[in-house]
XYZ file of C-alpha atoms in Angstrom:
436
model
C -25.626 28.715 29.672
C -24.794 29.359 26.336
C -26.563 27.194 23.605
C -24.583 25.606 20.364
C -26.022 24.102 17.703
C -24.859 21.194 15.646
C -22.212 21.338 12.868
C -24.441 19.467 10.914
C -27.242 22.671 11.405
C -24.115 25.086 10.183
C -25.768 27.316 7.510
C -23.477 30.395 7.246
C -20.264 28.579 5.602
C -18.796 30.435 2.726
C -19.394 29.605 -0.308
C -15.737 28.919 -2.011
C -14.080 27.154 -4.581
C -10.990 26.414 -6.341
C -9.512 29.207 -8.837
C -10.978 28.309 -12.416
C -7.303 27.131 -13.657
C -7.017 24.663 -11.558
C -6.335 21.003 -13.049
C -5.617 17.805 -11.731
C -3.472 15.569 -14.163
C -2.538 11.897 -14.428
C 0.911 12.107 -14.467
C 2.750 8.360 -15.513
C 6.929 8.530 -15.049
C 8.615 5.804 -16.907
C 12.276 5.253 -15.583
C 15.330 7.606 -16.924
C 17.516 4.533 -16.788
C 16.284 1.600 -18.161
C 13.105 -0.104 -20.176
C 13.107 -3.311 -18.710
C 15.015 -4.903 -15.462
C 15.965 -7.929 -14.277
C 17.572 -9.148 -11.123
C 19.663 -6.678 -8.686
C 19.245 -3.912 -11.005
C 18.135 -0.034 -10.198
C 14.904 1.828 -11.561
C 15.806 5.064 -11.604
C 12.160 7.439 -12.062
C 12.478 11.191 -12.143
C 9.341 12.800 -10.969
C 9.177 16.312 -12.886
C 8.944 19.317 -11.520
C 6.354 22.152 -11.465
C 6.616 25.342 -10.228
C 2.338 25.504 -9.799
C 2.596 21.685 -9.231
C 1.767 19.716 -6.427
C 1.723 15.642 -5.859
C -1.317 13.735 -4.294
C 0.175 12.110 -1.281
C -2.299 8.930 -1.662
C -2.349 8.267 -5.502
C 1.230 6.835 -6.288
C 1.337 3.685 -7.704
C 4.371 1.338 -9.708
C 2.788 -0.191 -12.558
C 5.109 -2.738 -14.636
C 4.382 -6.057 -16.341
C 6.768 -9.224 -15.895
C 8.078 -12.119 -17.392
C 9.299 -14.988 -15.370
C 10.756 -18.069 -17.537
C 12.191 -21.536 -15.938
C 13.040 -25.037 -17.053
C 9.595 -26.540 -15.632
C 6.595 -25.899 -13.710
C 5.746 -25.577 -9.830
C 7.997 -22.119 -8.728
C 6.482 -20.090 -6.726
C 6.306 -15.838 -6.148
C 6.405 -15.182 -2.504
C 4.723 -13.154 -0.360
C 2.805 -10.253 -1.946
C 3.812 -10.591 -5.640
C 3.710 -6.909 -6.947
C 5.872 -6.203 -4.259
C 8.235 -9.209 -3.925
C 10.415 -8.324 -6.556
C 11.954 -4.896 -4.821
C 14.702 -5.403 -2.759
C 15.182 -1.649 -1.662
C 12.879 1.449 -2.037
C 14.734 5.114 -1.966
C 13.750 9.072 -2.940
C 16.264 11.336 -3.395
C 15.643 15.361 -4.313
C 16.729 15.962 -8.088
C 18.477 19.392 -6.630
C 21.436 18.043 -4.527
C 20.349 14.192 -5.608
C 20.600 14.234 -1.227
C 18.676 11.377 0.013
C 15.373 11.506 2.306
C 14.554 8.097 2.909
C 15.861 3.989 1.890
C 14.235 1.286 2.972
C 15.511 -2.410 2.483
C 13.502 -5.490 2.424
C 10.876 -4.011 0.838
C 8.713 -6.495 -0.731
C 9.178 -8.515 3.233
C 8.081 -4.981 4.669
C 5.043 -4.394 2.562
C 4.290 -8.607 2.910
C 4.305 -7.950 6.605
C 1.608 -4.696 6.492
C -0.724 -6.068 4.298
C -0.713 -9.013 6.720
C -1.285 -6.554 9.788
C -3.363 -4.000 8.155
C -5.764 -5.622 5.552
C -8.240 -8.084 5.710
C -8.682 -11.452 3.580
C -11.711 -9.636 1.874
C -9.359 -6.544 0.922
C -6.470 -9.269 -0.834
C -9.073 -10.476 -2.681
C -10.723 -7.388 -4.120
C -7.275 -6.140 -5.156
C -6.058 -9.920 -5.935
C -5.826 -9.089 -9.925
C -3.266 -5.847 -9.461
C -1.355 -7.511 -6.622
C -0.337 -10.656 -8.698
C -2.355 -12.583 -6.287
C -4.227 -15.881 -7.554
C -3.690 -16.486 -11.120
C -1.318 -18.905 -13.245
C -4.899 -21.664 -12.466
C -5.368 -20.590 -8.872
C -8.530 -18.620 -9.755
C -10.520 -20.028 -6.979
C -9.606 -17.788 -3.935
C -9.700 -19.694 -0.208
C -7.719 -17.990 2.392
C -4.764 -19.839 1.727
C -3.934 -19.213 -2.015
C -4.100 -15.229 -1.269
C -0.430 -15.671 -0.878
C 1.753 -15.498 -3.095
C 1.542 -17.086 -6.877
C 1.950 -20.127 -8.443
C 4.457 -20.391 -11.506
C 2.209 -23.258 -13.949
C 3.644 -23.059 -17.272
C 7.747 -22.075 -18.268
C 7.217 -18.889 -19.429
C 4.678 -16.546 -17.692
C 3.615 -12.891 -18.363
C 1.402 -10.816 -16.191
C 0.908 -7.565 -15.067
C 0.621 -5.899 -11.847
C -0.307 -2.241 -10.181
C -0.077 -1.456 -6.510
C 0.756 1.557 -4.331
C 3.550 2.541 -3.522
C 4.797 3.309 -0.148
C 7.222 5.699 0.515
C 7.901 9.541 2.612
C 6.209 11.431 -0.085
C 3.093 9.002 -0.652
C 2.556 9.138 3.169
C 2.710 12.815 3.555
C -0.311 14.377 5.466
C -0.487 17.368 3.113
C 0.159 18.091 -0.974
C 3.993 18.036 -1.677
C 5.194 20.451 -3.767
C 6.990 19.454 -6.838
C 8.807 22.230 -8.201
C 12.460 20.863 -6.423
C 11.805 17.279 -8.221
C 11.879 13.901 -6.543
C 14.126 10.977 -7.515
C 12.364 7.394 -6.359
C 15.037 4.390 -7.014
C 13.288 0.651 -6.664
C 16.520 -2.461 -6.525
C 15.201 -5.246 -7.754
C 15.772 -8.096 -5.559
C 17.897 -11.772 -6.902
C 16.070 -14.761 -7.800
C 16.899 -17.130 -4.440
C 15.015 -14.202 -2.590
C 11.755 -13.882 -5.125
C 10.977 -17.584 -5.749
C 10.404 -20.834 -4.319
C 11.681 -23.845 -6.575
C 10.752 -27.231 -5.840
C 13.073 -30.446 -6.572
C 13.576 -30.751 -10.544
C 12.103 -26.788 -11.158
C 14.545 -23.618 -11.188
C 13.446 -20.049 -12.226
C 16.523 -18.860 -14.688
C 15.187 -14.963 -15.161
C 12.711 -12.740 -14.732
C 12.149 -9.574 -16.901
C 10.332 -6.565 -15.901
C 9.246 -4.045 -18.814
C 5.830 -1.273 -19.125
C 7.527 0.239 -15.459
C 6.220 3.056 -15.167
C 5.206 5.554 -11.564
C 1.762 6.583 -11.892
C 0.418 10.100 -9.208
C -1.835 12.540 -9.401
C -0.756 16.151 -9.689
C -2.673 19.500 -9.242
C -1.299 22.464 -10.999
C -2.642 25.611 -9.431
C -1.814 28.540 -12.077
C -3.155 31.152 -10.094
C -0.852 33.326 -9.071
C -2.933 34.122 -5.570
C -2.433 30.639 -4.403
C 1.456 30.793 -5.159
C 1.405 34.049 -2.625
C -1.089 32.574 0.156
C 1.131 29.616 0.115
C 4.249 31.885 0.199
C 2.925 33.514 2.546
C 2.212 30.256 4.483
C 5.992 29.569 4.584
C 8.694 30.751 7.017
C 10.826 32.431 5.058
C 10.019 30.619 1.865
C 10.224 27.052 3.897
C 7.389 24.460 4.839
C 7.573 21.602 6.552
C 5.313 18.384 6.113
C 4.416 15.876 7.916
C 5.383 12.410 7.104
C 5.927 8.701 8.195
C 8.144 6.204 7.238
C 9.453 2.577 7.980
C 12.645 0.515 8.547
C 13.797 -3.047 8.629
C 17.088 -4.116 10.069
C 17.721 -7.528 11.271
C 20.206 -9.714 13.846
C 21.129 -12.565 13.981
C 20.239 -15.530 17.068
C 22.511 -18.572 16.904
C 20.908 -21.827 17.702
C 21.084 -23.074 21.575
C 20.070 -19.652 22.512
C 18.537 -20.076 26.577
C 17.641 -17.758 28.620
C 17.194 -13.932 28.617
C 18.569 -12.868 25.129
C 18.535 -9.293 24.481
C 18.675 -8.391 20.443
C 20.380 -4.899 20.116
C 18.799 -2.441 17.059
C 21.231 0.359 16.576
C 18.030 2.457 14.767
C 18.478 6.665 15.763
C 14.786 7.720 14.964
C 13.415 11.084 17.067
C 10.257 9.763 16.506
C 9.111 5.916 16.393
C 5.136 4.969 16.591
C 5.554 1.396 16.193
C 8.091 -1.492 16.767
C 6.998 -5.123 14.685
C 9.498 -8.520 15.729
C 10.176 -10.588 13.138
C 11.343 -14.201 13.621
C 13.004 -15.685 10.561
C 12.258 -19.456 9.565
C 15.129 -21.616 9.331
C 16.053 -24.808 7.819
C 14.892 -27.132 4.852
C 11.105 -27.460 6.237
C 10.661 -23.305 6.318
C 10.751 -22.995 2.708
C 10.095 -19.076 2.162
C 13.296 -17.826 4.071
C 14.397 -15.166 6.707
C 11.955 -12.827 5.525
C 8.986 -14.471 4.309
C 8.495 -16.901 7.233
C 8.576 -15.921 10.775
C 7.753 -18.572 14.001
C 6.918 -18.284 17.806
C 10.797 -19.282 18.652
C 9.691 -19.661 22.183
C 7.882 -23.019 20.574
C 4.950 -22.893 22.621
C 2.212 -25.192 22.156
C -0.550 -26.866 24.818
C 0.837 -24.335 27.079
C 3.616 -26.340 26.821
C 7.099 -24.382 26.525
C 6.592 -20.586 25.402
C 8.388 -17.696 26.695
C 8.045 -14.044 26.285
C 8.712 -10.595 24.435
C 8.917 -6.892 25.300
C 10.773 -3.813 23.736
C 13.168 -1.341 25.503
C 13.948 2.335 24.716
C 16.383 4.784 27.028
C 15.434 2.450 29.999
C 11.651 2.021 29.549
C 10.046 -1.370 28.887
C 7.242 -1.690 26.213
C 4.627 -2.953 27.273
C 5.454 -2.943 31.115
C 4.163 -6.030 31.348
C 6.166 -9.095 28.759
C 4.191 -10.172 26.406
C 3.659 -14.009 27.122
C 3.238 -16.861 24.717
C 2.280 -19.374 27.437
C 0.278 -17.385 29.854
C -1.586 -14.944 26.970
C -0.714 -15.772 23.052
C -3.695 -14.183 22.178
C -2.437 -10.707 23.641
C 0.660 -11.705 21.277
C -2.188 -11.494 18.418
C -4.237 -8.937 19.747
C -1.240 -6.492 20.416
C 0.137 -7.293 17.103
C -3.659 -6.052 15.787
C -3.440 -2.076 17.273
C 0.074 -2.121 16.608
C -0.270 0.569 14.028
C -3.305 2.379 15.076
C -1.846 3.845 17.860
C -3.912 4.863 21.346
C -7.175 5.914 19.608
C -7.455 2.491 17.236
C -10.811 0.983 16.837
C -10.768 -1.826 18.827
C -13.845 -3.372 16.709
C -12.087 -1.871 13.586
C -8.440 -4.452 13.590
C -7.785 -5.674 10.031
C -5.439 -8.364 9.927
C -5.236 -11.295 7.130
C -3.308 -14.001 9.634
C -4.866 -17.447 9.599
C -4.314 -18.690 13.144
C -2.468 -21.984 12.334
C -0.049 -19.187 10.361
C 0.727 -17.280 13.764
C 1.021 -20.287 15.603
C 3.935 -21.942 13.254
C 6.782 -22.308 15.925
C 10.794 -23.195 15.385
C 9.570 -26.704 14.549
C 6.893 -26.412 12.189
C 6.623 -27.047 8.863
C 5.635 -24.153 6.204
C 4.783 -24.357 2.035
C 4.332 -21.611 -0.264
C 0.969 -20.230 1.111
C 1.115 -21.739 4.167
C 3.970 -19.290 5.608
C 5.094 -18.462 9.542
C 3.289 -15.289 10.716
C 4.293 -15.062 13.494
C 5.112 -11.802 14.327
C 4.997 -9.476 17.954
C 4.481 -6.171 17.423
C 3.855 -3.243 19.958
C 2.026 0.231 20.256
C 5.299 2.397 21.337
C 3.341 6.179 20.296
C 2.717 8.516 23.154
C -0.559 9.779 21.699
C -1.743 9.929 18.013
C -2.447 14.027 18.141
C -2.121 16.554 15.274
C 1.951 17.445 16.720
C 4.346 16.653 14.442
C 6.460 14.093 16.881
C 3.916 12.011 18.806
C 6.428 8.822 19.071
C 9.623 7.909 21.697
C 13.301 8.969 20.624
C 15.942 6.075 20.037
C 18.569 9.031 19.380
C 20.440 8.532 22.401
C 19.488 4.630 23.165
C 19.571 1.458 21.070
C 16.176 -0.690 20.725
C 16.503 -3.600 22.648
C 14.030 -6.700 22.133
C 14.387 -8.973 24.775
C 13.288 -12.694 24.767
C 12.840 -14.908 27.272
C 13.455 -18.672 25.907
C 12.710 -21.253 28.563
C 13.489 -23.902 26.082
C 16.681 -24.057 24.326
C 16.006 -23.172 20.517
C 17.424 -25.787 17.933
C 18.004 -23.510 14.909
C 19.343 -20.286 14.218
C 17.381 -17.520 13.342
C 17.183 -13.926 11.436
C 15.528 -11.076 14.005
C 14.680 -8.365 12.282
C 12.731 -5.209 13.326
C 10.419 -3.090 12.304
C 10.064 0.824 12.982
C 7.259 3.255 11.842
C 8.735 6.656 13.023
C 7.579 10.077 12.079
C 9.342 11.741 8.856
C 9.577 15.555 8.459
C 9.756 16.842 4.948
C 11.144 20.222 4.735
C 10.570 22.346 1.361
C 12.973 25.013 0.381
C 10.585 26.896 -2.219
C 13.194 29.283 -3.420
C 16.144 27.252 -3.475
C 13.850 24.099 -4.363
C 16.058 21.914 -2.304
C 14.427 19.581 0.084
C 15.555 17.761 3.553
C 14.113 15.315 6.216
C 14.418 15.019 10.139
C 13.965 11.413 11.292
């Protein structure tokens, strides 16, 4: 029997380190397009390239400072504030301007993950740069870490958060010497605010925009060959992720079996996420900002169930039930995004539990919103291989519903996908593509 000692007792490693030119900078991108924004307008930032340059997946962040004026007090930011204002997120390549990846909804995408993925602890540590609190709400309970009150007519504040996108989420460095192109839409007023009788946000101004990454310049010519040499002929391919939203519509009266078709063609998906949209006067923060158990189950009274299908195959095999197991609704929702080796003792989630059980008939305020939300594991196993997910390329995404009880309003569906990206670096031609 042969004997091994532990990595921890592993003496002989070489001793190594960087070449002596190498330097990390702070690199801050204000847009090419415009110096301040308002509604439905496009931020156009043109990340520069380097030849000896590479960009820290992890460290992009928007930065901007806002102004939001109306005739009185008592509007209201939705969701995560730093985010709420973006409609749509895209990156282009500079060389070809060909796009690699556009998301819509955004700030209702990233209000949705940092429901799922961080705790109430993490909001409130990063409360300041996320617009959280403020305008008098300085005393944080788990409600007010949602959103942000408007309390005077004209309010100015700043905010700083990461930014989510193919090349942020990349696995490895990403080269910049073909250039990236990242366009935010800002999104229109009715979809930002909440105005109460007798208050009405006229405008909001966004100025100091500016992308903020880290990039490491290597100026050694030996690392330009190894990584040359790393390449197939010149190419290299990173792995990525990235996320969609696309919604349906359920008209009210729906019984039964409904089945909610998704035409999304990803090679790749990890994770599916249901959203239910609120509806009506008493589900103030919209489509994308509320979301309710339609089912309407309550007392184990009602309820009904959910499941995904993909090319014939249910996920999960069994339904997921509201009446006979809501909390394996919650708890599936929880590892939704960890995939098969999640720590079950490790789920971060910032849902209060009267916010996931808001049904079709409940009532919701500004920081009391619907999270209600069904969301399912769908990756075959989370591995080092590039495409670990299921393939919707020749099959729609169905979500079927089963609705015992008739519901009374009509709804906005909309899904969720976290699918595997591939970036693919031409370092000669410095063009770039992507394989979803």
């Amino acid at each position: 029997m042969s004997v091994s000692i532990p990595k921890e007792m592993n003496y002989s490693e070489p001793m190594s380190s960087l070449p002596p030119s190498t330097r990390t900078i702070r690199m801050t991108v204000p847009p090419s397009n415009v110096s301040t924004a308002s509604g439905s307008q496009q931020i156009i930032f043109d990340l520069p390239d380097s030849v000896g340059g590479y960009i820290v997946p992890g460290t992009l962040k928007i930065n901007y400072k806002v102004n939001v004026a109306s005739n009185s007090t008592g509007g209201f930011v939705r969701g995560i504030p730093v985010y709420t204002f973006f409609n749509r997120s895209d990156v282009y390549t500079q060389q070809g301007s060909q796009l690699i990846e556009g998301i819509n909804q955004y700030g209702a995408l990233m209000n949705v993950l940092y429901a799922t993925k961080l705790t109430m602890s993490h909001r409130l540590g990063m409360a300041y740069s996320l617009g959280l609190l403020g305008g008098g709400s300085n005393t944080p309970t788990n409600v007010n870490l949602q959103g942000r009150p408007l309390v005077s007519t004209s309010e100015t504040w700043s905010m700083s958060a990461p930014l989510g996108n193919i090349l942020s989420n990349c696995e490895k460095l990403v080269p910049a010497r073909c250039g990236f192109r990242v366009v935010l839409t800002t999104d229109q007023l009715s979809n930002i605010f909440n105005n109460p009788p007798g208050d009405v946000v006229t405008a909001f101004t966004l100025s100091d925009i500016e992308i903020a990454y880290d990039m490491v310049e290597f100026s050694s010519p030996e690392i330009e060959s190894v990584v040359q040499g790393l390449s197939n002929e010149g190419q290299i391919v990173l792995k990525s992720q990235s996320y969609s939203l696309t919604s349906q519509a359920l008209s009210a009266g729906a019984n039964g079996t409904q089945t909610i078709t998704f035409n999304n063609r990803l090679s790749s998906i990890k994770s599916l996420v249901a959203m239910f949209g609120g509806s009506g006067a008493t589900q103030v923060n919209g489509s994308y900002y509320d979301s309710v158990d339609i089912t309407n189950d309550a007392a184990d009274t009602g309820g009904g169930s959910f499941c995904f299908e993909i090319a014939g195959k249910q996920y999960p095999e069994k339904p997921l039930s509201t009446k006979n197991g809501k909390a394996a609704v919650h708890s599936a929702l929880a590892d939704c995004w960890g995939g098969n080796s999640a720590d079950l003792y490790n789920e971060s989630m910032s849902i209060l539990p009267a916010e996931f059980g808001n049904r079709e008939n409940s009532t919701t305020d500004n920081q009391f919103s619907g999270k209600f939300y069904v969301g399912q594991n769908v990756e075959k196993l989370q591995t080092s291989a590039m495409l670990t997910g299921i393939s919707s390329n020749n099959s729609a995404i169905n979500l079927r519903i089963d609705l015992p009880i008739a519901t009374t309003m009509a709804h906005q569906i909309s899904l969720i996908c976290l699918y595997d990206s591939i970036l693919t670096i031409d370092l000669n031609s410095k063009q770039a593509s992507v394989r979803v």
